Amino acid sequence: MALEIEDKFDVPVDFQVPELSGVRGCGEAAGPKSHQLVAIYFDTADLRLAARGITLRRRRGGADPGWHLKLPKAKGVRQEITHPLTRSTKIVPAALAGLVQAYTRGAELIPVAELDTRRSVTVLHDVAGNAAVEVADDRVKGTVFGEEPRIERWREVEAELIGATDLAVLRRVGKRLRKAGAAPATSASKLARLLNGTAPKAAPKAAPRPVAVPGSAGEVVLDYLTAQVTALLAQDPRVRQAGDDAVHQMRVACRRLRSALKAFKSIVAANSEVAAIQGELQWLGNELGTARDLEVIRARFARHFAALPDALVVGPITDRLGDDLLVKERAAYEQIRQTLSDQRYFDLLDALDALLAAPAFTKQAKRPADAPLAAVAEREWRRVTDAYDVAQAKPDEDEREIAMHDVRKAAKRARYTAEVLGMRELAKIAEEVQETLGTYQDGVVTQELLAHEAENARLAGEDTFTYGVLTGLERATGERAHVAFPDVWTRTTTAARAFFDGRRDPAS
């Protein structure tokens, strides 16, 4: 897996690649060196990958023959995942096919096009002699498969950053190419250029955005929902590969979507379809939760062990709270992979696409964003204070602590709502409440796990001293958060009151 950072240019047939030696920050240029590249591209019959800017190919020739999956991350930046070349020219390796299931959703991957490229490569080195930028001059013959194959020919140039080279060098190379007559490419990839009008403008899995009134509450909410669905889909292949923090980010996208659909029901009507989506997002979040919780707890214990003197770590506790938890974590990831390959998950993604394509906007959605959305933010913060009042009214201490969990959840929802609206100050206020209560709650959960593991260790005849040490550390951390919370609450509620009073003051 790697990041591909490149600039693409359309050039005329008689284009001459300029002299590249002497670009500021670089040394000599080597080449050109010629290659013949033949790539077969795979997609669904209705081109669901192409509609998302994703390419999946089997390529022969050049320095990196094999299978290549490219997932867009930002303009000019793509994540590239490679797989060794296989004998079959018609069957996509399962490892790669699985990574695009969030887009194919059960549809078969078939060959849709072929690109036959004569490539001339010039490599520009930095002052230390390391390869910095690769400039590829490509003459392309593209064929779209079908009952009547369509053939196109063109020429283009790509400048790709290599290694840890400064991005500014790539920009300087691009400037020199433009001076020679190159123009920024009108297509993101060769495949996109070849397919051009072939890809349906409204492919079933990538419906067009509805028209929302510019500057309206509906536009703000729809933009946010779209961003979170995009984030969820972007994390899908990373979660399948157990990428760092991926399951957490995917779970956060689920939570933010649920929170937004609940908080902004005055903008996007809470009909039966939306209610069903909320339920399925909760299901998906729960499916992701086990692996995430194990990740967090295992990392928590690792920090404890790193800080404790060796004399305080006795018995095989690092195995129980490290290796054993890792085995459980890997099993949880395997369960997640099964979940992400299930039709129920694909149905949820279809429902999200349908929601973005045709949201049930209310009359409020057409209004300018400020008034109706500010009212939502204030209402969501009021849910936090109401939940706190309910919790504090409970006479039983245990019941009160359980009710404080509802305060934490309300604060998280208020934070997400404020993020939608760009109210950073309010989001930070809500986050402080959420994090302080979370620190206490995490300590309680961790102490329960330690008690369970200590009992298992005792029954196995192991020394349980270190379990007591860890329990003491967790209890102390939780107590500090518990003691600190009244001051946190006073400070944040005062700040929130001032925030809303300031917004209501015409002179502010």
XYZ file of C-alpha atoms in Angstrom:
508
model
C 0.000 0.000 0.000
C 1.353 3.423 -0.905
C 0.283 6.976 -1.669
C 0.535 8.062 -5.276
C 1.031 11.817 -5.664
C 1.078 12.995 -9.256
C 0.063 15.731 -11.659
C -1.390 14.776 -15.046
C -1.250 16.840 -18.226
C -2.931 16.750 -21.621
C -0.445 17.376 -24.422
C -0.644 17.676 -28.228
C 0.666 14.883 -30.432
C 3.810 16.859 -31.331
C 4.626 17.814 -27.697
C 8.328 17.898 -26.766
C 9.241 17.066 -23.159
C 11.409 20.003 -22.032
C 14.858 19.748 -20.477
C 14.251 18.926 -16.807
C 17.771 19.149 -15.428
C 18.238 22.294 -13.393
C 14.779 22.453 -11.805
C 15.322 24.261 -8.509
C 16.056 21.797 -5.737
C 17.047 19.059 -8.193
C 20.097 17.800 -10.017
C 20.383 15.804 -13.216
C 17.645 14.051 -15.188
C 18.143 10.478 -16.400
C 16.472 8.952 -19.410
C 14.268 8.660 -21.249
C 13.678 4.922 -20.876
C 10.922 3.199 -22.859
C 8.305 0.668 -21.670
C 5.322 -1.089 -23.210
C 2.428 -1.347 -20.738
C -0.758 -3.337 -21.304
C -3.433 -2.964 -18.634
C -6.870 -4.571 -18.397
C -9.320 -2.658 -16.215
C -12.059 -4.277 -14.162
C -15.360 -2.847 -12.986
C -18.997 -3.794 -12.618
C -21.230 -3.792 -15.696
C -22.649 -0.405 -14.650
C -19.169 0.984 -13.847
C -19.624 1.532 -10.130
C -15.887 1.872 -9.491
C -15.400 4.400 -12.290
C -18.282 6.458 -10.911
C -16.297 6.777 -7.648
C -12.955 7.523 -9.295
C -11.560 4.079 -8.423
C -9.409 2.046 -10.800
C -8.630 -1.678 -10.604
C -6.301 -3.114 -13.217
C -4.050 -6.002 -14.199
C -0.948 -4.640 -15.918
C 1.934 -6.271 -17.764
C 5.214 -4.509 -18.563
C 7.141 -1.718 -16.926
C 8.866 -1.677 -13.555
C 5.805 -2.709 -11.521
C 3.747 -5.382 -13.315
C 0.878 -6.797 -11.299
C -2.555 -5.864 -10.022
C -3.115 -2.273 -8.935
C -6.052 -0.833 -7.020
C -6.143 2.964 -6.787
C -8.472 4.690 -4.349
C -8.814 8.503 -4.484
C -7.864 10.375 -1.302
C -7.585 13.984 -2.500
C -7.010 15.892 -5.727
C -3.826 14.497 -7.260
C -3.399 11.962 -4.430
C -4.453 8.327 -4.574
C -3.889 5.337 -2.341
C -2.386 2.514 -4.369
C -2.638 -1.117 -3.266
C -0.700 -3.705 -5.233
C -0.900 -7.470 -5.662
C 1.460 -9.812 -7.570
C 0.567 -10.652 -11.157
C -1.636 -13.738 -11.472
C -2.116 -16.076 -14.424
C -5.786 -15.304 -14.823
C -6.688 -12.287 -16.929
C -10.381 -12.489 -16.035
C -10.551 -13.101 -12.276
C -9.637 -10.363 -9.799
C -7.628 -11.620 -6.791
C -9.947 -12.062 -3.814
C -7.771 -9.802 -1.655
C -8.408 -6.848 -3.990
C -12.005 -7.706 -4.828
C -12.776 -7.616 -1.115
C -11.393 -4.101 -0.770
C -13.947 -2.677 -3.218
C -17.009 -4.507 -1.919
C -18.358 -1.285 -0.414
C -18.706 -0.076 -4.015
C -19.475 -3.271 -5.952
C -21.941 -4.538 -3.304
C -22.158 -8.037 -4.688
C -21.980 -7.160 -8.396
C -19.471 -9.120 -10.506
C -16.161 -7.549 -11.513
C -15.558 -7.955 -15.247
C -12.997 -6.610 -17.785
C -14.348 -3.312 -19.119
C -11.401 -1.732 -20.926
C -7.783 -2.100 -22.005
C -5.030 0.486 -22.179
C -1.976 -0.194 -24.354
C 0.625 2.443 -23.508
C 4.041 3.226 -24.988
C 5.731 5.009 -22.094
C 8.922 7.085 -22.154
C 10.194 7.763 -18.625
C 12.569 10.485 -17.476
C 13.672 10.473 -13.828
C 14.678 13.726 -12.176
C 17.088 13.350 -9.224
C 17.545 15.589 -6.205
C 20.874 17.216 -5.331
C 21.832 14.122 -3.286
C 21.321 11.876 -6.307
C 18.064 10.282 -5.153
C 15.128 9.859 -7.535
C 12.738 12.764 -6.918
C 10.203 13.032 -9.744
C 9.309 10.618 -12.537
C 7.978 12.160 -15.734
C 6.139 9.702 -17.994
C 5.383 10.631 -21.594
C 2.559 8.254 -22.651
C 1.150 7.447 -26.061
C -2.053 5.589 -25.354
C -4.356 3.278 -27.280
C -7.529 2.671 -25.281
C -10.227 0.088 -26.001
C -13.637 -0.008 -24.335
C -14.985 -3.570 -24.381
C -18.518 -4.353 -25.445
C -20.568 -5.682 -28.349
C -18.956 -2.970 -30.489
C -15.504 -2.173 -29.000
C -14.580 1.515 -29.110
C -10.951 2.578 -29.665
C -9.354 5.937 -28.868
C -5.773 7.202 -29.108
C -4.143 10.126 -27.311
C -0.978 11.389 -25.649
C -0.502 12.601 -22.086
C 2.247 13.310 -19.546
C 2.364 12.401 -15.849
C 4.742 13.841 -13.236
C 4.840 11.671 -10.100
C 6.529 12.412 -6.795
C 8.926 9.709 -5.616
C 9.946 9.017 -2.019
C 9.952 11.833 0.518
C 10.625 14.591 -2.012
C 9.251 18.042 -1.247
C 5.898 18.582 -2.962
C 7.187 21.965 -4.172
C 9.572 20.137 -6.525
C 6.619 18.467 -8.231
C 4.989 21.860 -8.664
C 8.159 23.274 -10.279
C 8.323 20.359 -12.705
C 4.678 20.946 -13.569
C 5.381 24.623 -14.228
C 8.153 23.713 -16.670
C 5.859 21.257 -18.479
C 3.125 23.884 -18.776
C 5.583 26.371 -20.259
C 6.375 23.749 -22.905
C 2.703 23.523 -23.883
C 1.191 20.968 -21.476
C -2.199 21.685 -19.918
C -3.667 20.304 -16.683
C -5.523 17.073 -17.515
C -9.272 17.254 -17.826
C -9.624 13.655 -16.548
C -8.382 12.183 -13.272
C -7.085 9.006 -14.930
C -6.570 7.377 -18.303
C -9.540 5.136 -17.651
C -11.774 8.104 -16.858
C -10.715 9.762 -20.107
C -11.338 6.603 -22.100
C -14.751 5.913 -20.601
C -15.765 9.574 -20.674
C -19.419 9.388 -21.719
C -19.552 5.634 -21.180
C -19.899 5.799 -17.401
C -23.536 6.501 -16.564
C -24.020 9.969 -15.127
C -26.299 8.442 -12.506
C -24.888 4.993 -11.848
C -27.063 3.093 -9.367
C -24.377 3.260 -6.678
C -23.339 6.896 -7.176
C -26.493 8.937 -7.631
C -26.124 12.674 -8.369
C -26.417 15.262 -5.638
C -29.823 16.966 -5.393
C -29.995 20.705 -5.826
C -30.119 22.438 -2.453
C -30.678 26.153 -2.069
C -27.203 27.771 -1.789
C -26.519 28.932 1.755
C -29.576 27.133 3.080
C -29.866 24.908 6.145
C -30.527 21.992 3.811
C -27.255 22.559 1.949
C -25.226 22.655 5.185
C -26.748 19.455 6.539
C -26.536 17.628 3.212
C -22.874 18.592 2.802
C -22.147 17.177 6.243
C -24.030 13.942 5.627
C -22.223 13.521 2.311
C -18.847 14.064 3.977
C -19.575 11.420 6.614
C -20.766 8.834 4.081
C -17.593 9.536 2.086
C -15.515 9.059 5.255
C -17.272 5.780 6.029
C -16.601 4.426 2.537
C -12.992 5.637 2.587
C -12.297 3.704 5.793
C -13.895 0.475 4.519
C -10.800 -0.931 2.736
C -8.553 0.210 5.592
C -10.740 -1.553 8.163
C -10.626 -4.751 6.117
C -6.827 -4.531 6.333
C -6.883 -3.617 10.052
C -5.315 -0.242 9.237
C -4.179 2.014 12.059
C -7.154 3.847 13.651
C -9.383 2.816 10.713
C -12.057 1.010 12.735
C -12.245 4.001 15.078
C -12.685 6.465 12.198
C -15.344 4.309 10.550
C -17.207 4.015 13.852
C -17.015 7.790 14.333
C -18.510 8.311 10.866
C -21.414 6.030 11.860
C -21.964 7.971 15.074
C -21.803 11.334 13.358
C -24.332 10.251 10.762
C -26.716 8.955 13.435
C -26.260 12.083 15.495
C -26.869 14.409 12.544
C -30.000 12.564 11.430
C -31.388 12.819 14.966
C -30.342 16.393 15.638
C -31.415 17.809 12.265
C -34.801 16.158 11.914
C -36.244 19.659 11.461
C -34.163 19.860 8.253
C -34.251 16.249 6.984
C -37.560 14.709 8.001
C -37.342 11.696 10.304
C -39.415 9.376 8.105
C -39.387 5.580 8.248
C -36.422 5.349 5.860
C -34.319 7.663 8.023
C -35.325 5.774 11.167
C -34.250 2.517 9.529
C -30.897 4.032 8.553
C -30.326 5.188 12.123
C -30.977 1.694 13.401
C -28.609 0.126 10.884
C -25.887 2.674 11.646
C -26.192 1.712 15.305
C -25.873 -1.961 14.326
C -22.753 -1.258 12.254
C -21.222 0.830 15.035
C -21.787 -2.015 17.490
C -20.182 -4.484 15.074
C -17.110 -2.249 14.918
C -17.096 -1.638 18.662
C -15.607 -4.894 19.919
C -12.394 -4.546 17.923
C -12.108 -0.862 18.791
C -12.580 -1.483 22.525
C -9.938 -4.218 22.478
C -7.533 -1.906 20.617
C -7.986 0.819 23.208
C -7.687 -1.464 26.241
C -4.647 -3.302 24.892
C -2.897 0.008 24.175
C -3.890 1.247 27.637
C -2.278 -1.748 29.330
C 0.823 -1.452 27.132
C 1.311 2.125 28.384
C 0.951 0.946 31.982
C 3.527 -1.820 31.536
C 5.963 0.579 29.873
C 5.734 2.961 32.848
C 5.882 0.373 35.665
C 9.219 -0.723 37.177
C 10.077 -4.317 36.251
C 9.774 -5.351 39.907
C 6.058 -4.504 39.878
C 5.276 -6.660 36.828
C 5.065 -10.241 38.058
C 3.592 -13.389 36.545
C 2.421 -13.865 32.959
C 0.204 -10.779 33.120
C 1.669 -9.266 29.943
C 0.534 -12.387 28.095
C -3.010 -12.177 29.438
C -3.378 -8.422 28.907
C -1.297 -8.247 25.747
C -1.036 -11.344 23.582
C -4.362 -12.830 24.677
C -6.180 -9.563 23.990
C -4.444 -9.344 20.610
C -5.804 -12.785 19.681
C -9.308 -11.592 20.626
C -8.775 -8.382 18.660
C -7.799 -10.311 15.535
C -10.874 -12.497 15.910
C -12.988 -9.342 16.205
C -11.477 -8.018 12.972
C -12.326 -11.253 11.206
C -15.921 -10.844 12.353
C -15.892 -7.274 11.025
C -14.686 -8.488 7.619
C -17.640 -10.863 7.509
C -19.971 -8.019 8.466
C -18.567 -5.783 5.717
C -19.213 -8.552 3.186
C -22.804 -9.093 4.297
C -25.828 -8.013 2.276
C -27.153 -6.147 5.306
C -24.149 -3.819 5.118
C -24.583 -3.335 1.371
C -28.256 -2.509 1.921
C -27.249 0.155 4.447
C -24.852 1.718 1.932
C -27.588 1.671 -0.715
C -29.941 3.380 1.735
C -27.349 6.066 2.487
C -26.855 6.680 -1.239
C -30.603 7.007 -1.666
C -30.799 9.431 1.256
C -28.119 11.684 -0.222
C -29.747 11.527 -3.665
C -33.210 12.505 -2.417
C -33.277 13.740 1.198
C -36.726 14.396 2.605
C -36.117 18.123 3.113
C -38.584 19.998 5.304
C -39.707 23.592 4.756
C -36.992 24.668 7.210
C -34.342 23.279 4.850
C -34.904 26.130 2.385
C -34.303 28.833 4.974
C -30.920 30.565 5.351
C -28.725 28.346 7.481
C -28.079 30.574 10.489
C -31.437 30.783 12.224
C -32.765 27.199 12.076
C -29.352 25.575 12.626
C -28.439 27.806 15.567
C -31.716 26.770 17.171
C -30.747 23.119 16.711
C -27.368 23.699 18.371
C -28.985 25.355 21.387
C -31.552 22.574 21.674
C -28.820 19.923 21.609
C -26.893 21.646 24.393
C -30.109 21.882 26.402
C -30.349 18.080 26.121
C -26.992 17.889 27.912
C -28.064 20.092 30.802
C -31.442 18.319 31.076
C -29.703 14.926 31.240
C -27.407 16.280 33.961
C -30.384 17.547 36.013
C -32.072 14.146 35.722
C -28.911 12.358 36.850
C -28.313 14.640 39.820
C -31.910 14.231 40.982
C -31.430 10.485 41.537
C -30.930 9.742 45.239
C -29.037 6.482 44.705
C -25.344 6.971 43.888
C -25.121 3.945 41.573
C -28.212 5.057 39.640
C -26.761 8.565 39.436
C -23.516 7.279 37.919
C -25.433 5.231 35.366
C -27.500 8.286 34.444
C -24.333 10.326 33.963
C -23.584 8.074 31.022
C -26.592 9.701 29.316
C -24.963 13.088 29.942
C -21.844 11.861 28.166
C -23.869 10.638 25.170
C -25.799 13.925 24.995
C -22.521 15.878 25.129
C -21.119 13.807 22.278
C -24.205 14.513 20.166
C -24.024 18.231 21.005
C -20.354 18.204 19.973
C -21.088 16.549 16.628
C -23.938 18.991 15.996
C -21.679 21.955 16.710
C -19.078 20.511 14.313
C -21.678 20.435 11.521
C -22.311 24.124 12.039
C -18.677 25.136 12.347
C -19.242 26.200 15.980
C -15.769 25.202 17.131
C -16.027 26.915 20.514
C -19.222 25.058 21.386
C -17.786 21.788 20.067
C -14.787 22.145 22.400
C -17.092 22.877 25.342
C -19.143 19.741 24.680
C -15.994 17.692 24.060
C -14.579 18.620 27.477
C -17.724 17.312 29.177
C -17.642 14.165 27.040
C -13.935 13.476 27.610
C -14.016 14.020 31.384
C -16.979 11.684 31.844
C -15.390 9.260 29.380
C -12.164 9.092 31.367
C -14.121 8.083 34.444
C -16.282 5.554 32.569
C -13.274 4.001 30.814
C -11.638 3.514 34.202
C -14.705 1.703 35.532
C -14.845 -0.622 32.511
C -11.113 -1.331 32.697
C -11.327 -2.167 36.404
C -14.107 -4.673 35.658
C -11.934 -6.326 32.990
C -8.974 -6.449 35.384
C -11.109 -8.108 38.041
C -12.233 -10.746 35.519
C -8.693 -11.430 34.289
C -7.321 -11.488 37.846
C -9.843 -14.160 38.771
C -8.788 -16.237 35.752
C -5.152 -15.799 36.791
C -5.906 -16.808 40.385
C -7.692 -19.968 39.249
C -4.642 -20.781 37.087
C -2.379 -20.430 40.115
C -0.714 -17.232 38.862
C 0.503 -14.275 40.925
C -2.152 -11.536 40.839
C -0.129 -8.737 42.477
C 0.220 -6.644 39.307
C -3.518 -6.821 38.653
C -3.958 -4.983 41.946
C -1.371 -2.389 40.939
C -3.132 -1.745 37.635
C -6.521 -1.591 39.346
C -5.138 1.053 41.697
C -3.826 3.110 38.796
C -7.154 2.910 36.983
C -9.109 3.768 40.115
C -6.882 6.802 40.729
C -7.345 8.031 37.143
C -11.106 7.611 37.379
C -11.280 9.347 40.741
C -9.337 12.333 39.447
C -11.843 12.716 36.608
C -14.731 12.238 39.069
C -13.397 14.919 41.397
C -12.619 17.280 38.525
C -16.034 17.037 36.881
C -17.966 19.561 39.066
C -15.457 22.280 38.137
C -15.550 21.152 34.490
C -19.340 21.329 34.523
C -19.410 24.807 36.051
C -16.839 26.091 33.589
C -18.406 24.546 30.471
C -22.006 25.473 31.272
C -20.917 29.054 31.957
C -19.005 29.122 28.658
C -21.935 27.633 26.773
C -24.336 30.183 28.238
C -22.009 32.998 27.212
C -21.659 31.474 23.740
C -25.399 31.412 23.089
C -25.966 34.841 24.701
C -23.280 36.265 22.405
C -24.942 34.841 19.322
C -28.291 36.306 20.331
C -26.774 39.765 20.992
C -27.140 41.799 17.752
C -24.115 43.859 18.764
C -21.846 40.833 19.123
